Amino acid sequence: MPASLSVQDEILQLKRDRRAILLAHHYQEAEIQDLADCVGDSLELARRAREFDGDVIAFCGVWFMAETAKVLNPGRIVVVPDREASCSLVESCPVEPIRAYRQRHPDHVIVSYINTSVEVKAESDILCTSRNAVQVVNSIPPEKHILFLPDRNLGNYVQRMTGRKNMSIWQGTCVVHATFAARRLAAARMEHPNALVAAHPECPPEVLEQADFVGSTTAIIKYCVETKGDEFIVMTESGVAHSLKRLAPEKRFYFLPNDNCNCSECPYMKRNTLEKLRDCLQNLEPRVEVSEDLMRRALVPLERMLAIQ
Ligand code: 13P
Ligand code: SF4
């Protein structure tokens, strides 16, 4: 590469050479979002991953999302800028207890949030994302017992929305959303009395109770852009500010710090940088490798979810 090229130019050049597509989650830093072919929530990115002609998917998000792209594209190379881009929900839910649960309760339906490892997906009956979790649970016959995993707050929210009685919920949490505090939200509402509140369902119930709207990252963006109102308190990762500012520059958006980092940034998502994206396109590493057996088994619950919405 000529020394005068910017990192952005290098990435675009490598993208052409590798016949690659760049998929970016809303929580990626703005410079990465600006280069992406698609910026979306986890459901949109899963759908987009299967709809292209190239050879390489550079997945700018976290590892479980890239694994999902690999399951949908077994013949393509899938790379992630940083191998350590994990997720606290994935880490809360190892596969062994799920296998043991399955053996003890073969008649229960395991509904796994997409924020799980490919091993856990392979043990699941159906997947869901924050966008379609209510529809997925409603698609299961009411007499069936459900194990919903791994996010406790999303599980409780879905249970409230569906009125489902026979549902066990794993006790994992998101390190970003679960540490948003109701007291901080209450103080922000006093400060901005005209602001509407939009929240991700991974937030605690006391936060969701104060929300005017609950939805996935893309749904939150759509709500803030399309709803009448000049001010919004946005209870999710601050990466979504980039799309909000572009789509509704005249509106004001307030992101609250959580009790974990006193910020609203996902430490896993933010491991990816422009330089690491360039290097992963150059080296085709770190690369997602999943055995054929695992891909075959994980595809079943994934396809069931994609057929629903
Ligand atoms: P979305 O389904 O809204 O993209 O959420 C994924 C995620 O990791 C939320 O923290
Ligand atoms: Fe996982 Fe939370 Fe980060 Fe989303 S924001 S990737 S759920 S740790």
Coordinates of C-alpha atoms and ligand atoms in Angstrom, one line a residue:
M1 CA 0.0 0.0 0.0
P2 CA 1.3 3.5 -0.8
A3 CA 2.4 5.2 2.5
S4 CA 0.1 8.2 1.7
L5 CA -3.1 6.3 1.9
S6 CA -5.3 7.0 5.0
V7 CA -6.5 4.0 7.1
Q8 CA -9.9 4.5 5.6
D9 CA -8.5 4.3 2.0
E10 CA -6.5 1.2 2.9
I11 CA -9.7 -0.5 4.2
L12 CA -11.7 0.4 1.1
Q13 CA -8.8 -0.8 -1.1
L14 CA -8.6 -4.1 0.8
K15 CA -12.3 -4.5 0.8
R16 CA -12.3 -4.4 -3.0
D17 CA -9.3 -6.7 -3.3
R18 CA -10.8 -9.3 -0.9
R19 CA -14.3 -9.0 -2.3
A20 CA -15.4 -8.3 1.2
I21 CA -18.5 -6.8 2.8
L22 CA -18.3 -4.7 6.0
L23 CA -21.1 -5.2 8.4
A24 CA -21.2 -2.9 11.5
H25 CA -23.3 -2.9 14.6
H26 CA -24.7 0.4 15.8
Y27 CA -22.4 0.3 18.8
Q28 CA -19.2 0.5 16.7
E29 CA -17.3 3.7 16.7
A30 CA -18.5 6.3 14.1
E31 CA -15.5 5.9 11.8
I32 CA -16.2 2.2 11.4
Q33 CA -19.9 2.8 10.8
D34 CA -19.1 5.3 8.1
L35 CA -17.2 2.7 6.1
A36 CA -19.8 -0.1 6.5
D37 CA -22.0 -1.5 3.8
C38 CA -24.7 -2.1 6.4
V39 CA -25.1 -0.7 9.9
G40 CA -27.8 -2.5 11.9
D41 CA -29.0 -4.3 15.0
S42 CA -28.2 -8.0 15.5
L43 CA -31.3 -9.1 13.5
E44 CA -30.6 -6.9 10.5
L45 CA -27.0 -7.9 10.4
A46 CA -27.9 -11.6 10.6
R47 CA -30.2 -11.2 7.6
R48 CA -27.7 -9.0 5.7
A49 CA -24.9 -11.6 6.2
R50 CA -26.6 -14.1 3.9
E51 CA -27.4 -11.6 1.1
F52 CA -24.2 -10.9 -0.7
D53 CA -21.9 -12.2 -3.4
G54 CA -18.4 -11.7 -2.0
D55 CA -15.8 -13.9 -0.4
V56 CA -15.2 -12.3 3.0
I57 CA -17.4 -10.8 5.7
A58 CA -15.6 -8.4 7.9
F59 CA -17.9 -8.3 10.9
C60 CA -17.5 -5.2 13.0
G61 CA -19.4 -6.2 16.1
V62 CA -18.9 -8.9 18.7
W63 CA -17.8 -12.5 18.2
F64 CA -21.2 -14.1 18.7
M65 CA -22.6 -12.0 15.9
A66 CA -19.8 -13.0 13.6
E67 CA -20.3 -16.7 14.5
T68 CA -24.0 -16.2 13.4
A69 CA -22.8 -14.8 10.1
K70 CA -20.5 -17.8 9.7
V71 CA -23.3 -20.3 10.3
L72 CA -25.3 -18.6 7.6
N73 CA -22.2 -18.5 5.3
P74 CA -20.3 -21.7 5.9
G75 CA -18.3 -21.3 2.6
R76 CA -17.2 -17.7 3.3
I77 CA -14.4 -16.3 5.4
V78 CA -15.7 -14.3 8.4
V79 CA -13.2 -12.1 10.2
V80 CA -13.6 -9.8 13.3
P81 CA -11.1 -6.9 14.0
D82 CA -10.5 -8.1 17.6
R83 CA -10.8 -11.7 18.9
E84 CA -11.5 -10.4 22.4
A85 CA -14.7 -8.6 21.3
S86 CA -16.9 -10.9 23.5
C87 CA -20.1 -10.1 25.4
S88 CA -21.0 -10.4 29.1
L89 CA -24.1 -12.3 28.2
V90 CA -22.2 -14.9 26.3
E91 CA -19.7 -15.3 29.2
S92 CA -22.6 -15.8 31.6
C93 CA -23.8 -18.8 29.8
P94 CA -21.4 -21.8 29.2
V95 CA -22.7 -24.7 27.2
E96 CA -22.3 -27.5 29.8
P97 CA -25.2 -26.5 32.1
I98 CA -27.4 -26.0 29.0
R99 CA -26.7 -29.6 27.8
A100 CA -27.4 -30.9 31.3
Y101 CA -30.7 -29.0 31.4
R102 CA -31.7 -30.4 28.0
Q103 CA -31.1 -33.9 29.3
R104 CA -33.1 -33.3 32.4
H105 CA -36.0 -31.6 30.6
P106 CA -36.1 -33.0 27.1
D107 CA -39.7 -31.6 26.7
H108 CA -38.8 -28.0 27.5
V109 CA -38.3 -25.4 24.7
I110 CA -34.9 -23.6 24.9
V111 CA -35.2 -20.1 23.5
S112 CA -31.8 -18.5 23.2
Y113 CA -31.1 -14.8 22.7
I114 CA -28.7 -14.3 19.8
N115 CA -26.2 -13.1 22.4
T116 CA -25.0 -16.7 23.0
S117 CA -22.1 -18.8 21.8
V118 CA -22.5 -21.0 18.8
E119 CA -22.3 -24.0 21.1
V120 CA -25.3 -22.8 23.1
K121 CA -27.2 -22.0 19.9
A122 CA -26.6 -25.6 18.8
E123 CA -28.4 -26.8 22.0
S124 CA -31.3 -24.5 21.5
D125 CA -34.7 -25.0 19.9
I126 CA -35.1 -21.4 18.6
L127 CA -33.2 -18.1 18.8
C128 CA -34.4 -14.6 19.2
T129 CA -33.1 -11.1 19.2
S130 CA -34.2 -8.1 21.2
R131 CA -36.4 -7.1 18.1
N132 CA -38.4 -10.3 17.8
A133 CA -38.2 -12.0 21.3
V134 CA -41.9 -11.4 22.0
Q135 CA -43.0 -12.9 18.6
V136 CA -40.7 -15.9 19.1
V137 CA -42.1 -16.7 22.5
N138 CA -45.6 -16.2 21.3
S139 CA -44.9 -18.7 18.5
I140 CA -44.4 -21.5 21.1
P141 CA -47.5 -23.5 22.2
P142 CA -48.7 -22.1 25.5
E143 CA -48.5 -25.5 27.3
K144 CA -44.8 -25.9 26.6
H145 CA -42.3 -24.9 29.4
I146 CA -39.7 -22.4 28.1
L147 CA -36.1 -21.9 29.3
F148 CA -35.2 -18.4 28.1
L149 CA -31.5 -17.5 28.1
P150 CA -29.2 -15.8 28.9
D151 CA -30.5 -12.2 29.6
R152 CA -32.6 -11.9 32.8
N153 CA -34.0 -8.4 31.9
L154 CA -35.0 -9.3 28.4
G155 CA -36.5 -12.6 29.7
N156 CA -38.5 -10.7 32.4
Y157 CA -39.6 -8.1 29.8
V158 CA -40.8 -10.8 27.4
Q159 CA -42.6 -12.6 30.1
R160 CA -44.5 -9.4 31.0
M161 CA -45.3 -8.7 27.4
T162 CA -46.5 -12.2 26.6
G163 CA -48.1 -13.1 30.0
R164 CA -46.3 -16.4 29.8
K165 CA -46.4 -18.3 33.0
N166 CA -44.3 -21.4 32.5
M167 CA -41.0 -19.8 31.7
S168 CA -37.6 -20.2 33.5
I169 CA -35.1 -17.4 32.9
W170 CA -31.3 -17.6 33.0
Q171 CA -29.8 -14.9 35.2
G172 CA -27.2 -13.4 32.8
T173 CA -27.0 -9.6 32.3
C174 CA -25.5 -7.1 29.9
V175 CA -22.6 -5.2 31.6
V176 CA -23.8 -1.9 29.8
H177 CA -27.6 -2.0 30.0
A178 CA -28.1 -3.8 33.3
T179 CA -26.1 -1.1 35.1
F180 CA -28.3 1.8 34.0
A181 CA -29.8 3.0 37.2
A182 CA -33.5 4.1 37.7
R183 CA -32.3 6.9 40.0
R184 CA -30.1 8.4 37.3
L185 CA -33.0 8.2 34.8
A186 CA -35.4 9.8 37.3
A187 CA -32.9 12.7 37.7
A188 CA -32.5 13.1 33.9
R189 CA -36.3 13.2 33.5
M190 CA -36.5 16.0 36.1
E191 CA -33.8 17.9 34.2
H192 CA -35.4 17.3 30.8
P193 CA -39.2 17.1 31.6
N194 CA -40.2 17.2 27.9
A195 CA -37.9 14.4 26.8
L196 CA -39.3 11.0 25.8
V197 CA -37.5 7.9 27.1
A198 CA -36.4 5.1 24.8
A199 CA -34.8 2.0 26.3
H200 CA -33.3 -1.3 25.2
P201 CA -35.0 -4.3 26.8
E202 CA -31.7 -5.4 28.5
C203 CA -32.2 -2.5 30.9
P204 CA -33.5 -3.4 34.5
P205 CA -37.3 -3.4 35.0
E206 CA -37.2 -0.2 37.1
V207 CA -35.7 1.6 34.0
L208 CA -38.1 0.0 31.5
E209 CA -41.0 1.0 33.7
Q210 CA -40.1 4.7 33.1
A211 CA -39.7 4.2 29.3
D212 CA -42.1 5.6 26.7
F213 CA -40.6 3.0 24.2
V214 CA -38.8 -0.3 24.6
G215 CA -37.0 -1.8 21.6
S216 CA -33.9 -3.0 19.8
T217 CA -31.2 -0.5 18.8
T218 CA -32.7 -0.1 15.3
A219 CA -36.2 0.2 16.7
I220 CA -35.0 2.9 19.2
I221 CA -33.4 4.9 16.3
K222 CA -36.6 4.6 14.3
Y223 CA -38.7 5.7 17.3
C224 CA -36.6 8.7 18.0
V225 CA -36.5 9.8 14.4
E226 CA -40.1 9.3 13.6
T227 CA -41.8 10.3 16.9
K228 CA -42.9 14.0 17.3
G229 CA -40.7 15.5 20.0
D230 CA -37.4 17.4 20.2
E231 CA -35.7 15.6 23.1
F232 CA -35.1 12.0 23.9
I233 CA -33.3 10.2 26.8
V234 CA -31.7 7.2 25.2
M235 CA -31.1 4.2 27.5
T236 CA -28.7 2.2 25.3
E237 CA -25.1 2.1 24.1
S238 CA -23.9 5.6 23.0
G239 CA -22.8 4.3 19.6
V240 CA -26.4 4.8 18.3
A241 CA -25.8 8.6 18.7
H242 CA -24.0 8.5 15.4
S243 CA -27.1 7.5 13.4
L244 CA -29.4 9.6 15.5
K245 CA -27.4 12.8 14.8
R246 CA -27.3 12.0 11.1
L247 CA -31.0 11.2 10.8
A248 CA -32.4 13.8 13.1
P249 CA -29.8 16.6 13.5
E250 CA -32.4 19.0 14.8
K251 CA -33.3 16.9 17.8
R252 CA -31.5 16.5 21.1
F253 CA -30.5 13.1 22.5
Y254 CA -29.3 12.5 26.1
F255 CA -27.2 9.3 26.9
L256 CA -26.9 8.5 30.6
P257 CA -23.8 7.1 32.2
N258 CA -24.3 3.7 33.9
D259 CA -23.1 2.5 37.3
N260 CA -20.5 0.2 35.8
C261 CA -18.1 2.5 33.9
N262 CA -19.9 5.8 34.4
C263 CA -20.3 5.8 30.6
S264 CA -22.6 4.1 28.2
E265 CA -20.0 2.3 26.0
C266 CA -19.8 -1.5 25.5
P267 CA -16.1 -2.4 26.3
Y268 CA -16.3 -5.4 24.0
M269 CA -17.7 -3.6 21.0
K270 CA -15.2 -0.8 21.4
R271 CA -12.3 -3.2 21.2
N272 CA -12.6 -2.9 17.4
T273 CA -10.7 0.0 15.8
L274 CA -10.1 1.2 12.2
E275 CA -6.5 -0.1 12.4
K276 CA -7.6 -3.5 13.6
L277 CA -10.2 -3.6 10.8
R278 CA -7.6 -2.9 8.2
D279 CA -5.3 -5.6 9.7
C280 CA -8.0 -8.2 9.7
L281 CA -8.8 -7.5 6.1
Q282 CA -5.1 -7.7 5.3
N283 CA -4.4 -10.9 7.2
L284 CA -7.8 -12.5 7.1
E285 CA -7.4 -13.1 10.9
P286 CA -8.9 -13.3 13.5
R287 CA -11.1 -15.7 11.6
V288 CA -14.3 -17.4 12.9
E289 CA -13.8 -21.2 12.6
V290 CA -16.8 -23.4 13.5
S291 CA -17.0 -27.2 13.0
E292 CA -19.4 -28.4 10.4
D293 CA -21.4 -30.3 13.0
L294 CA -21.9 -27.2 15.1
M295 CA -22.8 -25.1 12.2
R296 CA -25.4 -27.6 11.0
R297 CA -27.0 -27.8 14.5
A298 CA -26.9 -24.0 15.2
L299 CA -28.5 -23.3 11.8
V300 CA -31.7 -25.1 12.8
P301 CA -32.8 -22.7 15.6
L302 CA -31.4 -19.7 13.6
E303 CA -33.5 -20.6 10.6
R304 CA -36.6 -21.0 12.8
M305 CA -36.1 -17.5 14.1
L306 CA -35.5 -16.0 10.7
A307 CA -38.7 -17.6 9.4
I308 CA -40.7 -15.8 12.0
Q309 CA -40.1 -12.2 11.0
Ligands
13P1 P1 -29.6 -5.4 19.2 O1 -30.4 -6.7 19.0 O2 -30.5 -4.3 19.6 O3 -28.7 -5.2 18.1 O4 -28.8 -5.6 20.6 C1 -27.6 -6.4 20.6 C2 -26.9 -6.1 21.8 O5 -25.8 -6.6 22.0 C3 -27.5 -5.2 22.8 O6 -26.6 -4.9 23.8
SF4_2 FE1 -23.0 -7.8 25.1 FE2 -24.0 -5.7 26.4 FE3 -22.0 -5.3 24.8 FE4 -24.4 -5.9 23.8 S1 -23.8 -4.1 24.9 S2 -22.5 -6.8 23.2 S3 -25.2 -7.3 25.4 S4 -22.0 -6.6 26.7

